[in-house]
Coordinates of C-alpha atoms and ligand atoms in Angstrom, one line a residue:
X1 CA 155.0 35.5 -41.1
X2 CA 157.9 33.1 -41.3
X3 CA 160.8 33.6 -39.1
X4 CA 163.2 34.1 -42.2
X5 CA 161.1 36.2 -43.5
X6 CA 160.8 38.8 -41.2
X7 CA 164.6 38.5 -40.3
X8 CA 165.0 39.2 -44.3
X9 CA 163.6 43.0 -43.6
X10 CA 166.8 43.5 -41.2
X11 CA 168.5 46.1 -43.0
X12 CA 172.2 45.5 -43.5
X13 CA 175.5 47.2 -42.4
X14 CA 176.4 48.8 -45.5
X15 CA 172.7 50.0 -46.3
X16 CA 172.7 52.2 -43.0
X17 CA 176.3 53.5 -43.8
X18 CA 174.3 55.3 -46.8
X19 CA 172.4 57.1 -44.9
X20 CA 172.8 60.6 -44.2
X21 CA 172.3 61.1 -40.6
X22 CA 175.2 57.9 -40.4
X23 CA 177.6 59.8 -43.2
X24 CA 177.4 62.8 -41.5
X25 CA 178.4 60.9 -37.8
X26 CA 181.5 58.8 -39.7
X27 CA 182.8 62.3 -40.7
X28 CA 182.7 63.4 -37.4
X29 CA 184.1 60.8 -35.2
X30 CA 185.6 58.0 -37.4
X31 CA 184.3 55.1 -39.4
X32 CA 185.4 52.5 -37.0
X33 CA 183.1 53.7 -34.2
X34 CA 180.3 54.2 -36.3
X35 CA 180.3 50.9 -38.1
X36 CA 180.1 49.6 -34.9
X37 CA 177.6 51.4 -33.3
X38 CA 175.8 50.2 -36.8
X39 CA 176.8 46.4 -36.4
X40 CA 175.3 46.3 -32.7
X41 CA 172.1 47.9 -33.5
X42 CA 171.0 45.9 -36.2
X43 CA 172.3 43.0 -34.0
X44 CA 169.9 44.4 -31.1
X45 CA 167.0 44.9 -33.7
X46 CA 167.5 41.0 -34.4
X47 CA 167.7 39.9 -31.2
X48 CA 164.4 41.3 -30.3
X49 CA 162.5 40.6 -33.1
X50 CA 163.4 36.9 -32.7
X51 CA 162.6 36.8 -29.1
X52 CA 159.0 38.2 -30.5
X53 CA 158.8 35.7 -32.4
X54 CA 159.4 32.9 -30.0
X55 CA 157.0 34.7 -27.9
X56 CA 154.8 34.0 -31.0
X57 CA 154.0 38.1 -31.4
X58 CA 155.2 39.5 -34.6
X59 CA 155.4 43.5 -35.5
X60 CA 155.1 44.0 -39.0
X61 CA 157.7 46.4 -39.6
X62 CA 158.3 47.2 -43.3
X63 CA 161.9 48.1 -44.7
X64 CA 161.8 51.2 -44.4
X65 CA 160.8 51.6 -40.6
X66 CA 163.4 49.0 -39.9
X67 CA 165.6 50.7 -41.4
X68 CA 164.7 54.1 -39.3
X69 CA 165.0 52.6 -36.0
X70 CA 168.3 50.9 -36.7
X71 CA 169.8 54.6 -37.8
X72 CA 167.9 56.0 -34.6
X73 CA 169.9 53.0 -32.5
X74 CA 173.0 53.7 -34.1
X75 CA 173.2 57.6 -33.4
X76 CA 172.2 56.7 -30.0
X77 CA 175.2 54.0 -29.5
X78 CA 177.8 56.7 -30.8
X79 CA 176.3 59.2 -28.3
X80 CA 176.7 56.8 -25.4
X81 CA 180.4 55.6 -26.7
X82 CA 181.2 59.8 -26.5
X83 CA 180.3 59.9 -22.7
X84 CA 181.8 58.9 -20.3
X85 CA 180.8 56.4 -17.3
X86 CA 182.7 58.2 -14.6
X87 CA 181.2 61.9 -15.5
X88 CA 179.4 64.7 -13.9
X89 CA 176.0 64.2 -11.2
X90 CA 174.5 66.6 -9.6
X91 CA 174.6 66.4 -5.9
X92 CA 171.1 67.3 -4.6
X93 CA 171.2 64.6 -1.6
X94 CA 172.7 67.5 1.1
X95 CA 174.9 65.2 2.2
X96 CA 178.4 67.4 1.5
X97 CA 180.8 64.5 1.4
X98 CA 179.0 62.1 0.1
X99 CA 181.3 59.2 -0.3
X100 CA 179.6 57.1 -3.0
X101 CA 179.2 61.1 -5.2
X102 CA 183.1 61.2 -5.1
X103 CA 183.5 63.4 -1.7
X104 CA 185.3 67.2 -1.9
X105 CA 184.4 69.0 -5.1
X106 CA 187.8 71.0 -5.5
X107 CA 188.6 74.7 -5.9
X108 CA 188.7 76.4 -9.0
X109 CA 192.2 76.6 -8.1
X110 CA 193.3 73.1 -7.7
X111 CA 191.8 72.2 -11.1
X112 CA 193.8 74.8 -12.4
X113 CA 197.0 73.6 -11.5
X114 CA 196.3 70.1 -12.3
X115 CA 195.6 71.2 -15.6
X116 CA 199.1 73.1 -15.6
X117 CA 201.6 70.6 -14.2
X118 CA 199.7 67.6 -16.1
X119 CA 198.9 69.1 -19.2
X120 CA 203.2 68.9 -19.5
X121 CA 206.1 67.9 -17.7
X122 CA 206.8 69.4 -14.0
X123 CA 209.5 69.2 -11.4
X124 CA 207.5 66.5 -9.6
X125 CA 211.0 65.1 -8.2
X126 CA 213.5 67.7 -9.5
X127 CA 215.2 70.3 -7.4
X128 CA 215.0 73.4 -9.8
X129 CA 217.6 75.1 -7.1
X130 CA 219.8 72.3 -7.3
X131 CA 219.1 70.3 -10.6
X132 CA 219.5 67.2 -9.4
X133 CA 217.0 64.5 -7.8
X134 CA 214.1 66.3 -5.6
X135 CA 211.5 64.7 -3.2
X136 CA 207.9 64.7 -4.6
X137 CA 206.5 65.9 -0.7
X138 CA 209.1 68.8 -0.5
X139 CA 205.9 70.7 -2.9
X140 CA 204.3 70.7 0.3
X141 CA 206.2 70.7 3.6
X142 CA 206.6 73.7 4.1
X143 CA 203.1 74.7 3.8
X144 CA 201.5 72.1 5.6
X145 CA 204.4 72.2 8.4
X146 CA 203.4 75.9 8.8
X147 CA 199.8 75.4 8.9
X148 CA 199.8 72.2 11.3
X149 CA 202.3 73.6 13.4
X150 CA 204.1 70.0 12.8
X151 CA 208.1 69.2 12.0
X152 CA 207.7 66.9 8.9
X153 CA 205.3 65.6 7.0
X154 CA 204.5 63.1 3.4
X155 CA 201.5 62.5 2.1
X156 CA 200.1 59.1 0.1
X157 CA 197.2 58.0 -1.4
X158 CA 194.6 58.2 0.9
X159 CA 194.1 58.0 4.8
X160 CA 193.9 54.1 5.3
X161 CA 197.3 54.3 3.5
X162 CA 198.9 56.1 5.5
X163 CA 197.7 54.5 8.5
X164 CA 199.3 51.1 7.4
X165 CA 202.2 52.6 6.3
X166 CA 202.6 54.5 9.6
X167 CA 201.8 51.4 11.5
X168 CA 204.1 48.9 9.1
X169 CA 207.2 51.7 9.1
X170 CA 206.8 51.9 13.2
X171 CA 205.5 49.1 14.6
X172 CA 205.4 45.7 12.4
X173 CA 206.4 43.0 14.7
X174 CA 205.7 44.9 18.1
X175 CA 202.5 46.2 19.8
X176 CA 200.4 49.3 19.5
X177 CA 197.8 50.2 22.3
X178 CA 194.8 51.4 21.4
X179 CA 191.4 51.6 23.3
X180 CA 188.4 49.1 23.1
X181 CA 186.2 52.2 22.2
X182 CA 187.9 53.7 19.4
X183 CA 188.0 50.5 17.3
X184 CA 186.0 51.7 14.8
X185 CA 184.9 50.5 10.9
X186 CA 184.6 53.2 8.1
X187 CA 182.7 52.7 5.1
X188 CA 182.3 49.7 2.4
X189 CA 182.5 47.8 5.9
X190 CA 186.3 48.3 5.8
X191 CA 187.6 48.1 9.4
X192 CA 190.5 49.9 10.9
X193 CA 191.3 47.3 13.2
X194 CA 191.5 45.5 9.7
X195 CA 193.7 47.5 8.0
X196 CA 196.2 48.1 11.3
X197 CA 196.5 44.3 11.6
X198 CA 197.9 44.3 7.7
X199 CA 200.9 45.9 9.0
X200 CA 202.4 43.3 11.2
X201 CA 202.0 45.2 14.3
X202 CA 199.8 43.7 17.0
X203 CA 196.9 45.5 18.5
X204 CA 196.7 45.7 22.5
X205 CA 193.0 46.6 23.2
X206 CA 192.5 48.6 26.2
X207 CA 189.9 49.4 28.6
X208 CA 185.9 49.1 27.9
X209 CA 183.4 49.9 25.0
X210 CA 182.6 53.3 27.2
X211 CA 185.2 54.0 29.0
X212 CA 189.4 54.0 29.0
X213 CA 191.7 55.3 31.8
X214 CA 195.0 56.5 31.2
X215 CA 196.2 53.4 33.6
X216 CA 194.7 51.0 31.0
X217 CA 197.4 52.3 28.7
X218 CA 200.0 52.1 31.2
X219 CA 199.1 48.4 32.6
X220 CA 199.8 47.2 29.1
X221 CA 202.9 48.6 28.1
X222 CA 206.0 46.5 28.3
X223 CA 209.2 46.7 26.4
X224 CA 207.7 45.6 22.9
X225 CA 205.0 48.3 22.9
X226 CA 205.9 50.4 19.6
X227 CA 203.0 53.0 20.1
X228 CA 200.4 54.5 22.1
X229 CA 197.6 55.2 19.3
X230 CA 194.2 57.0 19.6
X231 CA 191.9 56.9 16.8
X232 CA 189.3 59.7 16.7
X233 CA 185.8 57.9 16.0
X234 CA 185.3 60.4 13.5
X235 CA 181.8 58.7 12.3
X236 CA 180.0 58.3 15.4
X237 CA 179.2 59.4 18.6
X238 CA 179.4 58.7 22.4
X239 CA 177.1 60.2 24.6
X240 CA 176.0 59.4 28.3
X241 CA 178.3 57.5 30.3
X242 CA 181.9 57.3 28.6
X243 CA 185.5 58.7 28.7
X244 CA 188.9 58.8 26.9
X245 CA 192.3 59.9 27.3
X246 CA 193.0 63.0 26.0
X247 CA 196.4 63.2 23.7
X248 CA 198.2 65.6 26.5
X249 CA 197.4 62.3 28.7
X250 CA 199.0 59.9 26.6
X251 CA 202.1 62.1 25.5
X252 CA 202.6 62.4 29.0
X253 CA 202.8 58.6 29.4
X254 CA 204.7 58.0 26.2
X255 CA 207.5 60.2 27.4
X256 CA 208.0 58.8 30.5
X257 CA 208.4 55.5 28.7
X258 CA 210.0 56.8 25.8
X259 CA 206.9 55.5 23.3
X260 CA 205.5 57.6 20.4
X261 CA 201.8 58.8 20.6
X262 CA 200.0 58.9 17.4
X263 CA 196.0 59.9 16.4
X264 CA 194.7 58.8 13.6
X265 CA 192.3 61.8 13.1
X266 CA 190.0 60.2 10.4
X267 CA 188.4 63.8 9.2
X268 CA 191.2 65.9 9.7
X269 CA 190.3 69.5 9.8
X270 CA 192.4 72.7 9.6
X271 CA 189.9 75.3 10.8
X272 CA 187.4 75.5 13.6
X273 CA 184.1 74.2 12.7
X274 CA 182.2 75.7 15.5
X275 CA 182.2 78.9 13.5
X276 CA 180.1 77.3 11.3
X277 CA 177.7 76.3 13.9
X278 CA 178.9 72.7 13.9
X279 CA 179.9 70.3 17.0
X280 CA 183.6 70.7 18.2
X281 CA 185.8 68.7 15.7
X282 CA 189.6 68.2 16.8
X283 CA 191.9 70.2 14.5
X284 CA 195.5 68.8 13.4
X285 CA 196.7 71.9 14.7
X286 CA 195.3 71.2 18.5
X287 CA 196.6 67.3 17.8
X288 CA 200.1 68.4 17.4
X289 CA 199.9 70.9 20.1
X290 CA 198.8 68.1 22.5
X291 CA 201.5 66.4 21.9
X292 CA 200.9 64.2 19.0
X293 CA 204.1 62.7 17.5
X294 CA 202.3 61.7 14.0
X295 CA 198.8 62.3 13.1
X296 CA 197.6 60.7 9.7
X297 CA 194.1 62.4 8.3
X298 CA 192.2 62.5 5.0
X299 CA 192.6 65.4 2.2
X300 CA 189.0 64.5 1.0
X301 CA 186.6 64.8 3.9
X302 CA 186.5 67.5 5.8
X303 CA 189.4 69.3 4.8
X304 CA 188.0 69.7 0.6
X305 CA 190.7 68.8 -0.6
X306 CA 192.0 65.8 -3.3
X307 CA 191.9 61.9 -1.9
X308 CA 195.2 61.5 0.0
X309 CA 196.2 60.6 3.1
X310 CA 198.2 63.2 4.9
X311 CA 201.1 61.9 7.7
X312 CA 202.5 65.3 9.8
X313 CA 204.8 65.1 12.8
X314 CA 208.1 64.6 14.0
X315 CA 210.9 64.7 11.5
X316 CA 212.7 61.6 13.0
X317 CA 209.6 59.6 13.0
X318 CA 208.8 60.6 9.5
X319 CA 212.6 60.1 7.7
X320 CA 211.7 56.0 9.2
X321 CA 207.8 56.3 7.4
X322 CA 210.1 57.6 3.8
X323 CA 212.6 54.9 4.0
X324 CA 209.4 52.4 4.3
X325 CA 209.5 50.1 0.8
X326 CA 205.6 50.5 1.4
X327 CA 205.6 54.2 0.3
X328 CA 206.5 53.1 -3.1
X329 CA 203.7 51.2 -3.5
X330 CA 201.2 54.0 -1.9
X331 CA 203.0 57.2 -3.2
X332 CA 200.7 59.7 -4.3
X333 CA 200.5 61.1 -7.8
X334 CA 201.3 64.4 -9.5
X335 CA 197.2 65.5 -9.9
X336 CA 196.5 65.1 -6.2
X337 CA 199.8 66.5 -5.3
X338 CA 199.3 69.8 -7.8
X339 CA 195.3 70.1 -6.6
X340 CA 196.6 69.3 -2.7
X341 CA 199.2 72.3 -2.9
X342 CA 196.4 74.6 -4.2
X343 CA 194.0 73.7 -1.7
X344 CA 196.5 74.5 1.3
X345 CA 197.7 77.8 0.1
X346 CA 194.2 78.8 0.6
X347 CA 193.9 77.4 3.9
X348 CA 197.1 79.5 4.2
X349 CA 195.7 82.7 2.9
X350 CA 192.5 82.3 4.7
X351 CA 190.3 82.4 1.6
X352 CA 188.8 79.7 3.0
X353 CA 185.4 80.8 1.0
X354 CA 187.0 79.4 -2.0
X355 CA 187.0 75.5 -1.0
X356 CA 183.7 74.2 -1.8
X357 CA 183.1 71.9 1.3
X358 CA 184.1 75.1 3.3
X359 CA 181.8 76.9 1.3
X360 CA 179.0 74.7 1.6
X361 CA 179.0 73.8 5.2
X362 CA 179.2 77.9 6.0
X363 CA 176.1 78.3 3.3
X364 CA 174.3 81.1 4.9
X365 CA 170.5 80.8 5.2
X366 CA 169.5 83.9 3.7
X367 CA 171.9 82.3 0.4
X368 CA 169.9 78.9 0.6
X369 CA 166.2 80.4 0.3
X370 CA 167.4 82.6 -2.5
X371 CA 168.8 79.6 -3.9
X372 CA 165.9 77.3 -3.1
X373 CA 163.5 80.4 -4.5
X374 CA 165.2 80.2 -7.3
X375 CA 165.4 76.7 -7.9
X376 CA 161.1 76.9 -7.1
X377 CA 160.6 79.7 -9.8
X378 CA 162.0 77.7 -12.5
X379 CA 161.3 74.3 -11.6
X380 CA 157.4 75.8 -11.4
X381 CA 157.8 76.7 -15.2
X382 CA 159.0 73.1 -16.9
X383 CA 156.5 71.3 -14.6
X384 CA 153.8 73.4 -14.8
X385 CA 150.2 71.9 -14.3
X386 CA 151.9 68.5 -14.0
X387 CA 152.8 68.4 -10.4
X388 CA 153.6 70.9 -7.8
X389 CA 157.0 72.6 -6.7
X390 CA 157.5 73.9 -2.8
X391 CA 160.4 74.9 -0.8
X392 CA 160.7 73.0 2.7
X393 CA 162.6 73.2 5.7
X394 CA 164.7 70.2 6.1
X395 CA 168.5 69.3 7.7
X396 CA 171.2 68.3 5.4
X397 CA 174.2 65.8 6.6
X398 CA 178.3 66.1 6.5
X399 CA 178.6 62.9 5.4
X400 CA 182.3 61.4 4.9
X401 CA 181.8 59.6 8.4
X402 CA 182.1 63.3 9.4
X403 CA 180.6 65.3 12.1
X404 CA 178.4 62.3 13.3
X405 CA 174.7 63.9 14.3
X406 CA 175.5 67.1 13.2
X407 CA 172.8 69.2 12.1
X408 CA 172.8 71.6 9.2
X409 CA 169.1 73.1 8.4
X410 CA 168.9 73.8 4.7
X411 CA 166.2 74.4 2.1
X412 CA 165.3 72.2 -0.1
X413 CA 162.7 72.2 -3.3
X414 CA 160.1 69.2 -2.8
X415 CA 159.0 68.3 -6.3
X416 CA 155.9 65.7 -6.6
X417 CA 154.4 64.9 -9.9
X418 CA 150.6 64.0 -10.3
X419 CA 151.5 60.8 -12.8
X420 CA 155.1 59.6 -11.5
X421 CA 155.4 58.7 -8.1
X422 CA 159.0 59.5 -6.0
X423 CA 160.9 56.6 -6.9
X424 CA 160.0 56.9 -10.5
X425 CA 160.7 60.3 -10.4
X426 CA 164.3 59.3 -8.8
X427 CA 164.8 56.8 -11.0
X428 CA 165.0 59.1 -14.3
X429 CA 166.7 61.8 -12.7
X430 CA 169.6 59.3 -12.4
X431 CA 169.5 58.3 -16.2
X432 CA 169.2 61.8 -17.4
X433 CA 172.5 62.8 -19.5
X434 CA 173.4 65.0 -16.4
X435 CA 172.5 62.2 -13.1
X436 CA 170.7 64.8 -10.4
X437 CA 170.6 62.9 -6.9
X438 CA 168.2 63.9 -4.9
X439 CA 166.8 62.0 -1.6
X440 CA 163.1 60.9 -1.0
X441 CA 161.0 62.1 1.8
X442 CA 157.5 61.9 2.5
X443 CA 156.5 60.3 -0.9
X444 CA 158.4 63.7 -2.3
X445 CA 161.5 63.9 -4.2
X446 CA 163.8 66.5 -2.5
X447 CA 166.4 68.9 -4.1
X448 CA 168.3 70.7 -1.2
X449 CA 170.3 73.3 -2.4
X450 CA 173.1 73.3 0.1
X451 CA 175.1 70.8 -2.3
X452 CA 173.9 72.5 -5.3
X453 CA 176.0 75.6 -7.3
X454 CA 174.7 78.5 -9.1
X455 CA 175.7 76.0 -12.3
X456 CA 173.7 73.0 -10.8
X457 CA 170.7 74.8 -10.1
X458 CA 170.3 75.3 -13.9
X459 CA 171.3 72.2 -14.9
X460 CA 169.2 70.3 -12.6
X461 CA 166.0 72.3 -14.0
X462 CA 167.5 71.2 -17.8
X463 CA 167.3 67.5 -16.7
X464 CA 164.1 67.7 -14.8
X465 CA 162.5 69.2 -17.6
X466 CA 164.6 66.4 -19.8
X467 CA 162.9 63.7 -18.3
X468 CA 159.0 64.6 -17.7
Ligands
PLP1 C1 187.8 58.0 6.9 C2 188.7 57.4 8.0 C3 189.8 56.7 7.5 C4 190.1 56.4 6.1 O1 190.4 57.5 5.4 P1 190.4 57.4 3.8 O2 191.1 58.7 3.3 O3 189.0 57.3 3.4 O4 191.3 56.2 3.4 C5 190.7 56.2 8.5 N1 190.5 56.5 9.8 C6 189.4 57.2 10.3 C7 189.2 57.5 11.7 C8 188.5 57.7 9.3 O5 187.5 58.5 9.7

């Protein structure tokens, strides 16, 4: 058949519009998205058919079919214009802050109140006592000063904010000491060194890879050292041979040359993990009690909370961070503020089994084998003869550069299909309407429960059975 001719069978815009299915679609959500959905299908439709035809292989499609797949296209566009591209995945990887799958899942509580002080206006930076000007951090002194122990405190948009701002505010255009072993680079290759140096203050490395003495710090220090800084390295671990100075150490050294001490804690927890059967973690609480003039620390990792950057400590210190022009430019917003306020006053009322992280890292095993059973029973039912479904042993990660090596045993469902191999399997999982992200092992794609709600448990069973 002749190019034009076959391009003749293209239906046209205003044909489609005629069509029921397309009528019915324009009611719903507006002409000018449908029409276009309309436009690019037939424009796809004509794209491929003429690339068939340069290939030299021609369907013969009649009218009428042409006209059926262009309507199917269209509905198809509108549905993908509706969703979103930042949505909802499930996480099924076990890895609970998963960096790339957005971190903390937040309480029911924090969505609550972001949904109540965004949904209209608030008193973001009004004094209802006074009615004048308020400060947008004054939401949450009080409650993080109670639960840190600590004088002051802000809060900006995330952790490597506030340690430039810190850094800039302090110590731009004077030294900071900080040891060779703690110079550590976080994820997307982004290196703290990196983002210290972007505040004008000079880094004075100290001691070895292993090991730093307390006289390392001291041998450096002259009269245009700013600040003595530790940095915990949060994402990996030393073992064997190896040493650092302990905060008590370095306050001690600080005030008898009148130089702040502060620990960039990376993680920054508020409880002790060891009751959840995890390695020692530093707290901000012990960090201030060492002696810590200002520790900066995530709101996202370990702590479950919104992405911020938290900055606690002494009140003189932190009236100098305030006045910085920088914390203009990294202030944090009214959603993380409203979810970061919720999350503490349940630090503060010790319903700690309402933050999700909390929750999950504490995931008892008796709770993950009913889940995993669970998952099994109904996973068995949509795959049926078509591959086989068992529960495993297996260890699921913190993540977040958290808890390097920790070890959390979990159960996880191992699903393996006699026709589509892991990858494949994988591969569809992630285009379902609702992504589930699992993690391969073995040649078996693995859905551990630990990361998983009641909610996600069904849902992942909807898309798996959506995509086989
Ligand atoms: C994660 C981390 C940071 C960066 O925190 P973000 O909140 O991701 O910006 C800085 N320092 C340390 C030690 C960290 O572990």
């Amino acid at each position: 058949m002749e190019k034009n001719q076959v391009l003749r069978k293209l239906p046209k815009v205003g044909d489609l519009l005629d069509e029921t299915p397309i009528k019915d679609l324009m009611e719903k959500y507006g002409k000018w998205a449908v029409v276009n959905a309309v436009r690019r299908s037939i424009d796809e439709i004509r794209r491929s058919l003429e690339e068939s035809l340069e290939r030299g292989f021609v369907d013969v499609v009649e009218e009428e079919g042409m006209k059926k797949i262009a309507v199917e296209r269209a509905l198809r566009l509108v549905d993908e214009y509706r969703s979103y591209n930042l949505k909802k995945v499930i996480n099924a990887t076990g890895v609970v802050l998963h960096t790339n799958l957005g971190r903390a899942p937040l309480p029911e509580e924090a969505l609550k109140n972001i949904l109540d002080v965004a949904s209209g206006y608030s008193n973001l930076e009004y004094d209802l006592m006074e009615g004048s000007r308020g400060e947008r951090y004054a939401h949450i002194r009080e409650l993080l000063c109670e639960i840190t122990g600590a004088e002051d405190t802000m809060v900006v948009n995330n952790n490597a904010g506030a340690v430039l701002l810190t850094l800039s505010a302090l110590a731009a255009g004077r030294e900071v000491i900080i040891s060779r072993g703690q110079l550590v680079e976080i994820g997307g290759s982004f290196r703290v060194p990196d983002v210290m140096a972007q505040s004008g203050a000079r880094l004075v490395e100290v001691g070895t890879t292993n090991k730093t003495h307390v006289e390392d710090y001291e041998r450096a220090i002259n009269e245009n050292t700013a600040l003595l800084l530790k940095v915990h390295t949060s994402n990996f671990r030393f073992v064997g041979f190896w040493s650092e100075v302990a905060i008590e150490q370095l306050k001690a050294l600080g005030l008898k040359y009148g130089i702040p001490v502060m620990e960039d804690l990376g993680s920054g927890v508020l409880v002790d993990v060891r009751k959840f059967g995890l390695p020692p973690e530093p707290t901000v609480q012990e960090s201030i009690r060492a002696g810590a003039d200002i520790v900066t620390f995530s709101g996202d990792k370990l702590l479950g909370g919104p992405q911020a950057g938290i900055i606690v400590g002494r009140k003189e210190l932190l009236e100098r961070i305030k006045r910085h022009p920088l914390t203009r430019a990294l202030r944090i917003d009214k959603l993380t503020l409203s979810a970061l306020e919720a999350v503490l006053k349940l630090y503060r009322s010790e319903s700690l089994d309402r933050i999700p992280v909390i929750k999950m890292l504490s995931k008892s095993q008796e709770d993950m084998e009913k889940d995993a059973r669970q998952l099994a029973a109904e996973l068995q039912k949509v795959v049926r003869e078509r591959g086989t479904v068992e529960i495993i042993d297996d260890v699921s990660q913190v993540g977040g550069g958290s808890l390097p090596g920790a070890e959390l045993p979990t159960k996880a469902v191992a699903l393996s299909l006699r026709e589509t191999g892991p990858e494949e399997l994988a591969e569809r999982l992630r285009k379902a309407r609702i992504p589930v992200i699992g993690r391969i092992k073995k040649d078996r794609f693995l859905l551990d429960v630990r990361t998983m709600s009641e909610e996600d448990l069904k849902t992942a069973v909807e898309m798996v059975g959506s995509v086989l």
